[in-house]
mmCIF file of C-alpha atoms in Angstrom:
data_model
loop_
_atom_site.group_PDB
_atom_site.id
_atom_site.type_symbol
_atom_site.label_atom_id
_atom_site.label_comp_id
_atom_site.label_asym_id
_atom_site.label_seq_id
_atom_site.Cartn_x
_atom_site.Cartn_y
_atom_site.Cartn_z
ATOM 1 C CA MET A 1 -181.939 57.563 44.659
ATOM 2 C CA GLU A 2 -185.867 56.515 44.334
ATOM 3 C CA ALA A 3 -188.269 56.151 47.280
ATOM 4 C CA ILE A 4 -191.006 53.418 47.439
ATOM 5 C CA ASP A 5 -192.904 51.724 50.072
ATOM 6 C CA VAL A 6 -192.080 48.272 48.397
ATOM 7 C CA VAL A 7 -189.334 47.079 46.278
ATOM 8 C CA ILE A 8 -189.919 43.466 45.048
ATOM 9 C CA VAL A 9 -186.723 41.345 43.846
ATOM 10 C CA GLY A 10 -187.760 38.975 40.882
ATOM 11 C CA ALA A 11 -190.023 39.280 38.383
ATOM 12 C CA GLY A 12 -191.164 35.232 38.296
ATOM 13 C CA PRO A 13 -194.831 34.293 39.131
ATOM 14 C CA ALA A 14 -193.656 35.042 43.082
ATOM 15 C CA GLY A 15 -192.746 38.665 42.276
ATOM 16 C CA LEU A 16 -195.712 39.218 40.140
ATOM 17 C CA ALA A 17 -198.242 37.743 42.340
ATOM 18 C CA THR A 18 -196.819 39.910 45.336
ATOM 19 C CA SER A 19 -196.770 43.087 42.708
ATOM 20 C CA ALA A 20 -200.763 42.039 42.101
ATOM 21 C CA CYS A 21 -201.889 41.701 45.293
ATOM 22 C CA LEU A 22 -200.092 44.876 46.337
ATOM 23 C CA ASN A 23 -201.500 46.945 43.627
ATOM 24 C CA ARG A 24 -205.209 45.617 44.378
ATOM 25 C CA LEU A 25 -204.790 47.553 47.632
ATOM 26 C CA SER A 26 -203.205 50.437 46.181
ATOM 27 C CA ILE A 27 -199.551 50.007 47.651
ATOM 28 C CA PRO A 28 -197.181 51.524 45.783
ATOM 29 C CA ASN A 29 -193.970 49.066 44.909
ATOM 30 C CA ILE A 30 -191.296 48.375 42.174
ATOM 31 C CA VAL A 31 -190.524 44.984 40.733
ATOM 32 C CA LEU A 32 -186.637 44.304 39.987
ATOM 33 C CA GLU A 33 -185.754 41.576 37.761
ATOM 34 C CA ARG A 34 -182.072 40.923 36.195
ATOM 35 C CA GLU A 35 -182.916 39.475 33.262
ATOM 36 C CA ASP A 36 -184.329 41.150 30.338
ATOM 37 C CA CYS A 37 -187.802 39.993 30.623
ATOM 38 C CA TYR A 38 -190.602 38.528 33.518
ATOM 39 C CA ALA A 39 -190.785 34.903 34.328
ATOM 40 C CA SER A 40 -187.312 34.065 32.673
ATOM 41 C CA LEU A 41 -187.257 30.444 33.953
ATOM 42 C CA TRP A 42 -190.404 29.941 31.595
ATOM 43 C CA GLN A 43 -190.147 31.848 29.137
ATOM 44 C CA LYS A 44 -186.074 31.195 28.152
ATOM 45 C CA ARG A 45 -184.949 28.476 29.841
ATOM 46 C CA ALA A 46 -187.707 25.832 30.190
ATOM 47 C CA TYR A 47 -187.681 22.877 27.483
ATOM 48 C CA ASP A 48 -190.580 22.972 25.029
ATOM 49 C CA ARG A 49 -192.531 19.753 26.051
ATOM 50 C CA LEU A 50 -193.182 21.089 29.276
ATOM 51 C CA LYS A 51 -196.397 21.067 30.744
ATOM 52 C CA LEU A 52 -197.743 22.438 34.791
ATOM 53 C CA HIS A 53 -197.215 18.842 36.522
ATOM 54 C CA LEU A 54 -200.494 19.548 38.889
ATOM 55 C CA ALA A 55 -204.009 20.305 38.048
ATOM 56 C CA LYS A 56 -204.509 23.967 37.120
ATOM 57 C CA GLU A 57 -206.902 24.447 40.376
ATOM 58 C CA TYR A 58 -203.466 24.341 42.047
ATOM 59 C CA CYS A 59 -201.445 26.586 39.994
ATOM 60 C CA GLU A 60 -203.719 29.575 39.392
ATOM 61 C CA LEU A 61 -201.707 33.008 41.008
ATOM 62 C CA PRO A 62 -204.008 35.446 43.497
ATOM 63 C CA PHE A 63 -207.405 36.479 42.101
ATOM 64 C CA MET A 64 -207.264 34.947 38.645
ATOM 65 C CA PRO A 65 -208.413 31.904 37.768
ATOM 66 C CA PHE A 66 -207.075 30.177 34.288
ATOM 67 C CA PRO A 67 -209.721 30.108 31.336
ATOM 68 C CA SER A 68 -212.547 27.836 31.642
ATOM 69 C CA ASP A 69 -211.567 26.395 28.397
ATOM 70 C CA ALA A 70 -207.484 25.733 29.416
ATOM 71 C CA PRO A 71 -206.633 22.120 29.868
ATOM 72 C CA THR A 72 -206.361 20.586 33.317
ATOM 73 C CA PHE A 73 -202.641 20.571 33.145
ATOM 74 C CA VAL A 74 -201.574 23.864 31.381
ATOM 75 C CA PRO A 75 -198.689 23.483 28.433
ATOM 76 C CA ARG A 76 -195.857 25.952 29.202
ATOM 77 C CA ARG A 77 -197.241 28.118 26.100
ATOM 78 C CA GLY A 78 -200.798 28.247 27.814
ATOM 79 C CA PHE A 79 -198.917 29.110 30.973
ATOM 80 C CA LEU A 80 -196.993 31.909 29.682
ATOM 81 C CA ASP A 81 -200.439 33.527 27.985
ATOM 82 C CA TYR A 82 -201.989 33.112 31.468
ATOM 83 C CA LEU A 83 -199.013 35.086 32.970
ATOM 84 C CA HIS A 84 -198.881 37.541 30.124
ATOM 85 C CA SER A 85 -202.783 38.180 30.896
ATOM 86 C CA TYR A 86 -201.975 38.126 34.427
ATOM 87 C CA VAL A 87 -199.266 41.657 34.119
ATOM 88 C CA SER A 88 -201.439 43.496 32.114
ATOM 89 C CA HIS A 89 -204.480 42.977 33.930
ATOM 90 C CA PHE A 90 -202.863 43.896 37.425
ATOM 91 C CA ARG A 91 -200.697 46.552 35.523
ATOM 92 C CA ILE A 92 -197.402 45.100 36.913
ATOM 93 C CA ASN A 93 -194.573 46.986 35.444
ATOM 94 C CA PRO A 94 -191.408 44.867 36.185
ATOM 95 C CA ARG A 95 -188.449 46.983 35.568
ATOM 96 C CA CYS A 96 -185.828 44.492 33.603
ATOM 97 C CA ASN A 97 -182.421 44.680 33.176
ATOM 98 C CA THR A 98 -181.904 45.658 36.927
ATOM 99 C CA ALA A 99 -179.923 43.178 38.594
ATOM 100 C CA VAL A 100 -179.634 43.668 42.543
ATOM 101 C CA GLU A 101 -176.274 44.156 43.838
ATOM 102 C CA SER A 102 -176.658 44.676 47.427
ATOM 103 C CA ALA A 103 -179.557 45.029 49.721
ATOM 104 C CA TYR A 104 -179.288 46.436 53.507
ATOM 105 C CA ARG A 105 -181.397 47.691 56.205
ATOM 106 C CA ASP A 106 -180.028 51.341 57.548
ATOM 107 C CA GLU A 107 -180.706 51.171 61.173
ATOM 108 C CA GLU A 108 -180.935 54.805 61.555
ATOM 109 C CA SER A 109 -184.225 55.403 59.047
ATOM 110 C CA GLY A 110 -185.180 51.785 59.481
ATOM 111 C CA LYS A 111 -185.663 51.722 55.868
ATOM 112 C CA TRP A 112 -183.883 48.998 53.382
ATOM 113 C CA HIS A 113 -181.384 50.754 50.604
ATOM 114 C CA ILE A 114 -181.419 48.894 47.898
ATOM 115 C CA LYS A 115 -178.427 48.971 45.184
ATOM 116 C CA ALA A 116 -178.474 47.821 41.424
ATOM 117 C CA LYS A 117 -177.480 47.937 38.177
ATOM 118 C CA LYS A 118 -179.564 48.969 35.377
ATOM 119 C CA ALA A 119 -177.604 46.574 32.559
ATOM 120 C CA ASP A 120 -178.766 47.750 29.457
ATOM 121 C CA LEU A 121 -178.175 51.270 30.014
ATOM 122 C CA ASN A 122 -174.400 50.525 32.307
ATOM 123 C CA VAL A 123 -175.814 52.731 35.050
ATOM 124 C CA HIS A 124 -176.454 52.267 39.014
ATOM 125 C CA GLU A 125 -179.445 53.001 40.539
ATOM 126 C CA GLU A 126 -180.373 53.120 44.289
ATOM 127 C CA TYR A 127 -183.892 52.746 46.131
ATOM 128 C CA VAL A 128 -185.190 53.136 49.438
ATOM 129 C CA ALA A 129 -187.989 51.068 50.678
ATOM 130 C CA LYS A 130 -190.167 50.638 53.918
ATOM 131 C CA PHE A 131 -190.420 46.937 52.800
ATOM 132 C CA LEU A 132 -188.479 44.434 51.049
ATOM 133 C CA VAL A 133 -189.411 41.421 49.201
ATOM 134 C CA VAL A 134 -187.376 38.745 48.264
ATOM 135 C CA ALA A 135 -189.091 36.894 45.403
ATOM 136 C CA THR A 136 -186.356 35.928 43.574
ATOM 137 C CA GLY A 137 -187.105 31.848 44.842
ATOM 138 C CA GLU A 138 -185.450 28.658 45.231
ATOM 139 C CA ASN A 139 -184.718 27.942 41.448
ATOM 140 C CA SER A 140 -182.663 31.210 41.016
ATOM 141 C CA LYS A 141 -178.905 29.433 39.603
ATOM 142 C CA GLY A 142 -178.895 26.033 38.204
ATOM 143 C CA PHE A 143 -176.686 23.756 39.884
ATOM 144 C CA ILE A 144 -174.121 21.397 38.496
ATOM 145 C CA PRO A 145 -172.648 19.275 40.924
ATOM 146 C CA GLU A 146 -168.866 18.765 41.046
ATOM 147 C CA VAL A 147 -168.262 15.458 39.518
ATOM 148 C CA PRO A 148 -164.644 13.765 39.066
ATOM 149 C CA GLY A 149 -163.068 14.568 35.448
ATOM 150 C CA LEU A 150 -166.141 16.657 34.486
ATOM 151 C CA ASP A 151 -163.446 18.902 33.213
ATOM 152 C CA SER A 152 -162.119 16.913 30.963
ATOM 153 C CA PHE A 153 -165.368 15.563 29.227
ATOM 154 C CA GLY A 154 -164.769 16.083 25.575
ATOM 155 C CA GLY A 155 -168.257 16.454 24.499
ATOM 156 C CA GLU A 156 -170.799 18.904 25.781
ATOM 157 C CA PHE A 157 -172.611 19.475 29.063
ATOM 158 C CA MET A 158 -175.118 21.904 30.274
ATOM 159 C CA HIS A 159 -177.483 22.233 33.522
ATOM 160 C CA SER A 160 -181.067 21.787 32.154
ATOM 161 C CA SER A 161 -182.459 25.142 32.017
ATOM 162 C CA LYS A 162 -180.284 24.980 29.085
ATOM 163 C CA TYR A 163 -182.322 22.185 27.267
ATOM 164 C CA GLU A 164 -184.831 23.159 24.677
ATOM 165 C CA ASN A 165 -185.439 19.917 22.505
ATOM 166 C CA GLY A 166 -183.577 16.969 21.798
ATOM 167 C CA GLN A 167 -183.190 17.590 17.837
ATOM 168 C CA LYS A 168 -179.634 18.464 17.731
ATOM 169 C CA TYR A 169 -178.584 15.218 19.502
ATOM 170 C CA LYS A 170 -180.270 12.758 17.424
ATOM 171 C CA GLY A 171 -178.184 9.551 16.778
ATOM 172 C CA LYS A 172 -175.794 10.784 19.424
ATOM 173 C CA ALA A 173 -175.212 9.270 22.823
ATOM 174 C CA VAL A 174 -177.072 11.673 25.866
ATOM 175 C CA LEU A 175 -176.901 10.839 29.716
ATOM 176 C CA VAL A 176 -179.100 12.394 32.340
ATOM 177 C CA VAL A 177 -178.450 13.154 35.249
ATOM 178 C CA GLY A 178 -181.250 13.338 38.159
ATOM 179 C CA CYS A 179 -184.588 11.331 38.008
ATOM 180 C CA GLY A 180 -186.703 14.220 39.232
ATOM 181 C CA ASN A 181 -189.198 15.408 37.075
ATOM 182 C CA SER A 182 -187.067 17.655 34.518
ATOM 183 C CA GLY A 183 -184.666 14.571 34.356
ATOM 184 C CA MET A 184 -187.334 12.264 33.489
ATOM 185 C CA GLU A 185 -189.129 14.393 31.012
ATOM 186 C CA ILE A 186 -186.093 15.305 29.147
ATOM 187 C CA ALA A 187 -184.733 11.578 28.899
ATOM 188 C CA TYR A 188 -188.536 10.848 27.315
ATOM 189 C CA ASP A 189 -188.171 13.941 25.124
ATOM 190 C CA LEU A 190 -184.264 12.693 23.970
ATOM 191 C CA SER A 191 -185.552 9.294 23.644
ATOM 192 C CA ASN A 192 -188.597 10.503 21.163
ATOM 193 C CA TRP A 193 -185.625 12.528 19.075
ATOM 194 C CA GLY A 194 -184.151 8.866 18.169
ATOM 195 C CA VAL A 195 -181.007 10.097 20.851
ATOM 196 C CA ARG A 196 -179.423 6.961 22.542
ATOM 197 C CA THR A 197 -180.273 8.076 26.289
ATOM 198 C CA SER A 198 -179.297 6.875 29.708
ATOM 199 C CA ILE A 199 -180.105 8.283 33.219
ATOM 200 C CA VAL A 200 -178.849 8.621 36.221
ATOM 201 C CA ALA A 201 -180.831 7.739 39.307
ATOM 202 C CA ARG A 202 -178.790 9.007 42.216
ATOM 203 C CA SER A 203 -181.054 8.674 45.129
ATOM 204 C CA PRO A 204 -184.435 7.296 46.060
ATOM 205 C CA VAL A 205 -187.528 8.753 44.319
ATOM 206 C CA HIS A 206 -191.419 8.078 43.916
ATOM 207 C CA VAL A 207 -192.184 7.775 40.702
ATOM 208 C CA LEU A 208 -196.195 8.868 39.745
ATOM 209 C CA THR A 209 -198.449 10.275 37.341
ATOM 210 C CA THR A 210 -200.263 12.852 37.076
ATOM 211 C CA ASN A 211 -203.676 11.636 37.645
ATOM 212 C CA ILE A 212 -202.247 9.832 40.543
ATOM 213 C CA VAL A 213 -200.948 13.298 41.976
ATOM 214 C CA TYR A 214 -204.614 14.752 41.043
ATOM 215 C CA ILE A 215 -206.307 12.103 43.272
ATOM 216 C CA GLY A 216 -204.001 12.565 46.178
ATOM 217 C CA MET A 217 -204.294 16.501 46.360
ATOM 218 C CA ARG A 218 -208.102 15.901 46.241
ATOM 219 C CA LEU A 219 -208.300 13.200 48.827
ATOM 220 C CA LEU A 220 -205.622 15.754 50.794
ATOM 221 C CA SER A 221 -208.310 18.404 50.445
ATOM 222 C CA TYR A 222 -211.285 16.499 51.607
ATOM 223 C CA GLY A 223 -209.097 16.034 55.119
ATOM 224 C CA VAL A 224 -208.013 12.909 54.584
ATOM 225 C CA PRO A 225 -204.561 12.437 56.625
ATOM 226 C CA CYS A 226 -201.509 12.479 54.982
ATOM 227 C CA ASN A 227 -200.226 8.802 55.879
ATOM 228 C CA ILE A 228 -203.484 7.130 54.049
ATOM 229 C CA VAL A 229 -203.238 9.312 51.191
ATOM 230 C CA ASP A 230 -199.423 8.032 50.962
ATOM 231 C CA PHE A 231 -200.744 4.349 51.151
ATOM 232 C CA ILE A 232 -203.455 4.737 48.281
ATOM 233 C CA VAL A 233 -200.851 6.574 45.856
ATOM 234 C CA VAL A 234 -197.986 4.122 46.086
ATOM 235 C CA LEU A 235 -200.502 1.510 46.009
ATOM 236 C CA LEU A 236 -201.837 3.352 42.570
ATOM 237 C CA SER A 237 -198.077 3.708 41.497
ATOM 238 C CA ARG A 238 -197.275 0.120 41.980
ATOM 239 C CA LEU A 239 -200.321 -1.193 40.106
ATOM 240 C CA LYS A 240 -199.515 1.416 37.463
ATOM 241 C CA HIS A 241 -195.511 0.527 36.871
ATOM 242 C CA GLY A 242 -194.798 -2.034 39.219
ATOM 243 C CA ASP A 243 -191.747 -2.139 41.312
ATOM 244 C CA ILE A 244 -189.447 0.295 39.783
ATOM 245 C CA SER A 245 -186.476 -0.523 41.886
ATOM 246 C CA ASN A 246 -186.516 -3.499 39.417
ATOM 247 C CA TYR A 247 -185.360 -0.265 37.113
ATOM 248 C CA GLY A 248 -182.828 1.085 39.078
ATOM 249 C CA PHE A 249 -185.208 3.450 41.076
ATOM 250 C CA PRO A 250 -184.930 2.734 44.828
ATOM 251 C CA ARG A 251 -188.300 3.861 46.616
ATOM 252 C CA PRO A 252 -187.828 5.959 49.514
ATOM 253 C CA THR A 253 -189.163 4.764 52.675
ATOM 254 C CA ARG A 254 -191.519 7.442 53.203
ATOM 255 C CA GLY A 255 -194.335 8.738 51.419
ATOM 256 C CA PRO A 256 -194.733 11.331 48.459
ATOM 257 C CA PHE A 257 -196.710 13.657 50.158
ATOM 258 C CA TYR A 258 -195.229 13.061 53.681
ATOM 259 C CA ILE A 259 -191.742 14.178 51.997
ATOM 260 C CA LYS A 260 -193.418 16.899 50.039
ATOM 261 C CA GLN A 261 -194.940 18.394 53.185
ATOM 262 C CA SER A 262 -191.457 17.733 55.410
ATOM 263 C CA VAL A 263 -188.394 18.598 53.067
ATOM 264 C CA GLY A 264 -190.257 19.705 49.912
ATOM 265 C CA ARG A 265 -188.895 17.238 47.318
ATOM 266 C CA THR A 266 -191.277 16.460 45.006
ATOM 267 C CA PRO A 267 -192.488 13.096 43.389
ATOM 268 C CA THR A 268 -191.603 12.542 39.916
ATOM 269 C CA ILE A 269 -194.402 12.359 37.552
ATOM 270 C CA ASP A 270 -193.964 10.255 34.772
ATOM 271 C CA VAL A 271 -194.699 11.409 31.498
ATOM 272 C CA GLY A 272 -193.855 8.246 29.440
ATOM 273 C CA ALA A 273 -190.208 7.247 30.419
ATOM 274 C CA VAL A 274 -190.935 4.634 32.541
ATOM 275 C CA GLU A 275 -192.131 2.461 29.602
ATOM 276 C CA LYS A 276 -189.576 3.636 27.488
ATOM 277 C CA ILE A 277 -187.026 2.482 30.565
ATOM 278 C CA ARG A 278 -189.186 -0.884 30.489
ATOM 279 C CA ARG A 279 -188.937 -1.344 27.077
ATOM 280 C CA LYS A 280 -184.872 -0.478 27.543
ATOM 281 C CA GLU A 281 -184.958 2.237 25.204
ATOM 282 C CA VAL A 282 -183.610 4.479 28.258
ATOM 283 C CA GLN A 283 -180.832 2.787 30.173
ATOM 284 C CA VAL A 284 -180.669 3.502 33.970
ATOM 285 C CA PHE A 285 -177.502 3.866 35.774
ATOM 286 C CA PRO A 286 -176.449 4.601 39.148
ATOM 287 C CA SER A 287 -174.292 7.665 40.548
ATOM 288 C CA ILE A 288 -171.720 8.751 38.156
ATOM 289 C CA ARG A 289 -167.906 7.471 39.806
ATOM 290 C CA GLY A 290 -165.783 9.956 37.326
ATOM 291 C CA ILE A 291 -165.105 10.712 33.984
ATOM 292 C CA GLN A 292 -162.321 10.761 31.740
ATOM 293 C CA GLY A 293 -162.164 12.286 28.372
ATOM 294 C CA SER A 294 -166.116 10.896 26.606
ATOM 295 C CA LYS A 295 -166.172 7.896 28.824
ATOM 296 C CA ILE A 296 -168.375 7.764 32.488
ATOM 297 C CA GLU A 297 -167.560 5.178 34.598
ATOM 298 C CA PHE A 298 -170.724 4.712 36.982
ATOM 299 C CA ALA A 299 -170.957 3.261 40.591
ATOM 300 C CA ASN A 300 -171.696 -0.146 39.694
ATOM 301 C CA GLY A 301 -168.161 -0.473 37.815
ATOM 302 C CA GLU A 302 -169.490 -0.098 34.486
ATOM 303 C CA VAL A 303 -168.179 2.350 31.715
ATOM 304 C CA GLU A 304 -169.924 3.838 28.673
ATOM 305 C CA GLN A 305 -169.144 6.901 26.420
ATOM 306 C CA PHE A 306 -171.501 9.806 25.461
ATOM 307 C CA ASP A 307 -171.532 12.795 23.387
ATOM 308 C CA ALA A 308 -173.736 15.241 25.907
ATOM 309 C CA ILE A 309 -174.514 15.076 29.509
ATOM 310 C CA ILE A 310 -177.468 16.892 30.654
ATOM 311 C CA PHE A 311 -177.536 17.939 34.750
ATOM 312 C CA ALA A 312 -181.094 18.062 35.882
ATOM 313 C CA THR A 313 -179.732 18.403 39.265
ATOM 314 C CA GLY A 314 -181.778 21.594 40.537
ATOM 315 C CA TYR A 315 -181.110 25.302 41.537
ATOM 316 C CA LYS A 316 -179.963 26.998 43.841
ATOM 317 C CA SER A 317 -180.696 30.099 45.712
ATOM 318 C CA THR A 318 -178.747 33.400 45.176
ATOM 319 C CA VAL A 319 -180.238 35.388 47.980
ATOM 320 C CA ARG A 320 -177.013 35.522 50.187
ATOM 321 C CA HIS A 321 -175.183 37.078 47.078
ATOM 322 C CA TRP A 322 -176.533 40.155 47.696
ATOM 323 C CA LEU A 323 -178.619 40.554 50.559
ATOM 324 C CA LYS A 324 -177.135 41.574 53.901
ATOM 325 C CA GLY A 325 -178.550 40.842 57.116
ATOM 326 C CA GLY A 326 -181.694 38.823 57.047
ATOM 327 C CA GLN A 327 -180.370 35.913 59.606
ATOM 328 C CA ASP A 328 -183.919 35.647 61.109
ATOM 329 C CA LEU A 329 -185.322 34.934 57.727
ATOM 330 C CA PHE A 330 -182.623 33.263 55.826
ATOM 331 C CA ASP A 331 -180.096 30.845 56.388
ATOM 332 C CA GLY A 332 -176.511 30.532 54.932
ATOM 333 C CA SER A 333 -177.612 28.675 51.823
ATOM 334 C CA GLY A 334 -180.245 31.592 50.912
ATOM 335 C CA MET A 335 -183.278 29.477 52.094
ATOM 336 C CA PRO A 336 -185.329 30.063 54.717
ATOM 337 C CA LYS A 337 -185.402 29.073 58.265
ATOM 338 C CA LEU A 338 -188.656 28.991 59.079
ATOM 339 C CA CYS A 339 -191.421 26.271 57.839
ATOM 340 C CA PHE A 340 -194.837 26.605 55.395
ATOM 341 C CA PRO A 341 -197.143 28.437 56.165
ATOM 342 C CA ASN A 342 -194.870 30.940 58.531
ATOM 343 C CA ILE A 343 -192.032 30.868 55.845
ATOM 344 C CA TRP A 344 -193.020 34.314 54.224
ATOM 345 C CA LYS A 345 -192.155 36.751 57.274
ATOM 346 C CA GLY A 346 -189.093 38.208 58.630
ATOM 347 C CA LYS A 347 -188.378 41.119 60.942
ATOM 348 C CA ASN A 348 -188.020 44.789 60.123
ATOM 349 C CA GLY A 349 -189.775 44.628 57.149
ATOM 350 C CA LEU A 350 -188.568 41.796 55.264
ATOM 351 C CA TYR A 351 -190.679 39.608 53.642
ATOM 352 C CA CYS A 352 -190.017 36.194 50.962
ATOM 353 C CA SER A 353 -192.106 34.711 48.645
ATOM 354 C CA GLY A 354 -191.551 31.777 46.470
ATOM 355 C CA PHE A 355 -189.413 29.659 48.914
ATOM 356 C CA ALA A 356 -191.799 27.040 50.220
ATOM 357 C CA ARG A 357 -191.358 24.482 47.879
ATOM 358 C CA ARG A 358 -194.986 24.317 47.760
ATOM 359 C CA GLY A 359 -195.343 25.543 43.774
ATOM 360 C CA LEU A 360 -197.420 27.810 42.631
ATOM 361 C CA PHE A 361 -199.741 26.932 44.980
ATOM 362 C CA GLY A 362 -197.247 28.127 48.054
ATOM 363 C CA ILE A 363 -196.711 31.354 46.181
ATOM 364 C CA SER A 364 -200.297 32.107 45.881
ATOM 365 C CA VAL A 365 -200.620 31.701 49.778
ATOM 366 C CA ASP A 366 -197.374 33.487 50.266
ATOM 367 C CA SER A 367 -197.981 36.693 48.123
ATOM 368 C CA GLN A 368 -201.402 37.390 49.758
ATOM 369 C CA ASN A 369 -200.182 36.882 53.336
ATOM 370 C CA ILE A 370 -196.934 39.149 52.647
ATOM 371 C CA ALA A 371 -199.653 42.098 50.736
ATOM 372 C CA LYS A 372 -202.131 41.800 53.855
ATOM 373 C CA ASP A 373 -199.066 42.256 56.533
ATOM 374 C CA ILE A 374 -197.720 44.944 54.751
ATOM 375 C CA ASP A 375 -201.317 46.880 54.628
ATOM 376 C CA LEU A 376 -201.836 46.452 57.726
ATOM 377 C CA ALA A 377 -198.314 47.832 58.867
ATOM 378 C CA LEU A 378 -198.931 51.087 56.771
ATOM 379 C CA ARG A 379 -201.981 51.396 58.240
ATOM 380 C CA SER A 380 -201.216 51.196 61.399
ATOM 381 C CA GLU A 381 -198.353 53.450 60.612
ATOM 382 C CA ARG A 382 -200.672 56.103 59.320
ATOM 383 C CA VAL A 383 -202.961 55.811 62.649
ATOM 384 C CA LEU A 384 -199.893 56.476 64.571
ATOM 385 C CA ILE A 385 -198.901 60.182 62.943
ATOM 386 C CA GLY A 386 -202.476 60.712 62.380
ATOM 387 C CA ILE A 387 -202.943 60.607 59.001
ATOM 388 C CA PRO A 388 -206.245 59.492 57.450
ATOM 389 C CA ASP A 389 -205.985 56.451 55.463
ATOM 390 C CA ALA A 390 -207.042 57.358 51.608
ATOM 391 C CA ARG A 391 -207.995 53.922 50.930
ATOM 392 C CA VAL A 392 -210.908 53.667 53.417
ATOM 393 C CA CYS A 393 -213.925 55.119 51.757
#
């Protein structure tokens, strides 16, 4: 059993940022990661052409800006280089291949007990901490919805987190389910590889460009009201793309930034897929009604045959698989009950980072708040028991 001030579960950007903030305050912490590397979503589960959809100034982790020569919209490889530098600079040492199996608070001692399995050594470990930070985030496990007949599908189907590029699908017919950022970008990439590409638009969506989003975020930072910003960016989107409902994409009744702030759903950032759809190089279908063998029937009654299906249908939290208690902070689905910006703190030393649905900017805010709060709690504890604070000069 190992005792430590803080245990952080998850070594994605949220866990790394929290550890960095704690290290700056000389607060001992351990980062536990189930995968064999940190930032596994970026290192192992991201498609080749992925890049940050927001300008780099909105994607920086605490206390380290991107290099001045980095492009405005940083590609995956550049972001990984940034993360490697971040881990090195702040001396973060994640314990990889360590899957947390349970975490609970012992009422008698008032501390968190975390049990984990070291996969590479097939041994179990136990940690005791004053504070527990859940940093597994909302993108913990790829979600594939239940589709009637999916088990009969004769071709390949996968979650978008397994997609790398479209090379192996060249000349085949592939259906992408979901028209969010991953879905639209994968459809664009598939088409570029000579794949007969189709996409399912299951729900209303705003389709913007990186520049339109950047304009919107700058306006918000200057204090322009959200409803006015939404009016401007929707107008710019219509000027750029026309009426996308003509292509099978119904537009939401509320504006993109209102939706982002209220429910955390991000507008789709077009990388070229809309033009391919306009030229009929990518076909758009409504929701899937059912699957029989290689044939897929859609809600409009059309039936088409496909060789593969890629589900760009989001992720689910896995917090409730291992966290015992914490009902004040997390609901039954493993997502926080509270709203941004006060989403990060629960009771009894329980915190979360990376659940605000505000991307890397939200992670930066959460991690700094968590570190400051833990620092304050430890200082107060030392004052109560009469121990001088060694960190005060």
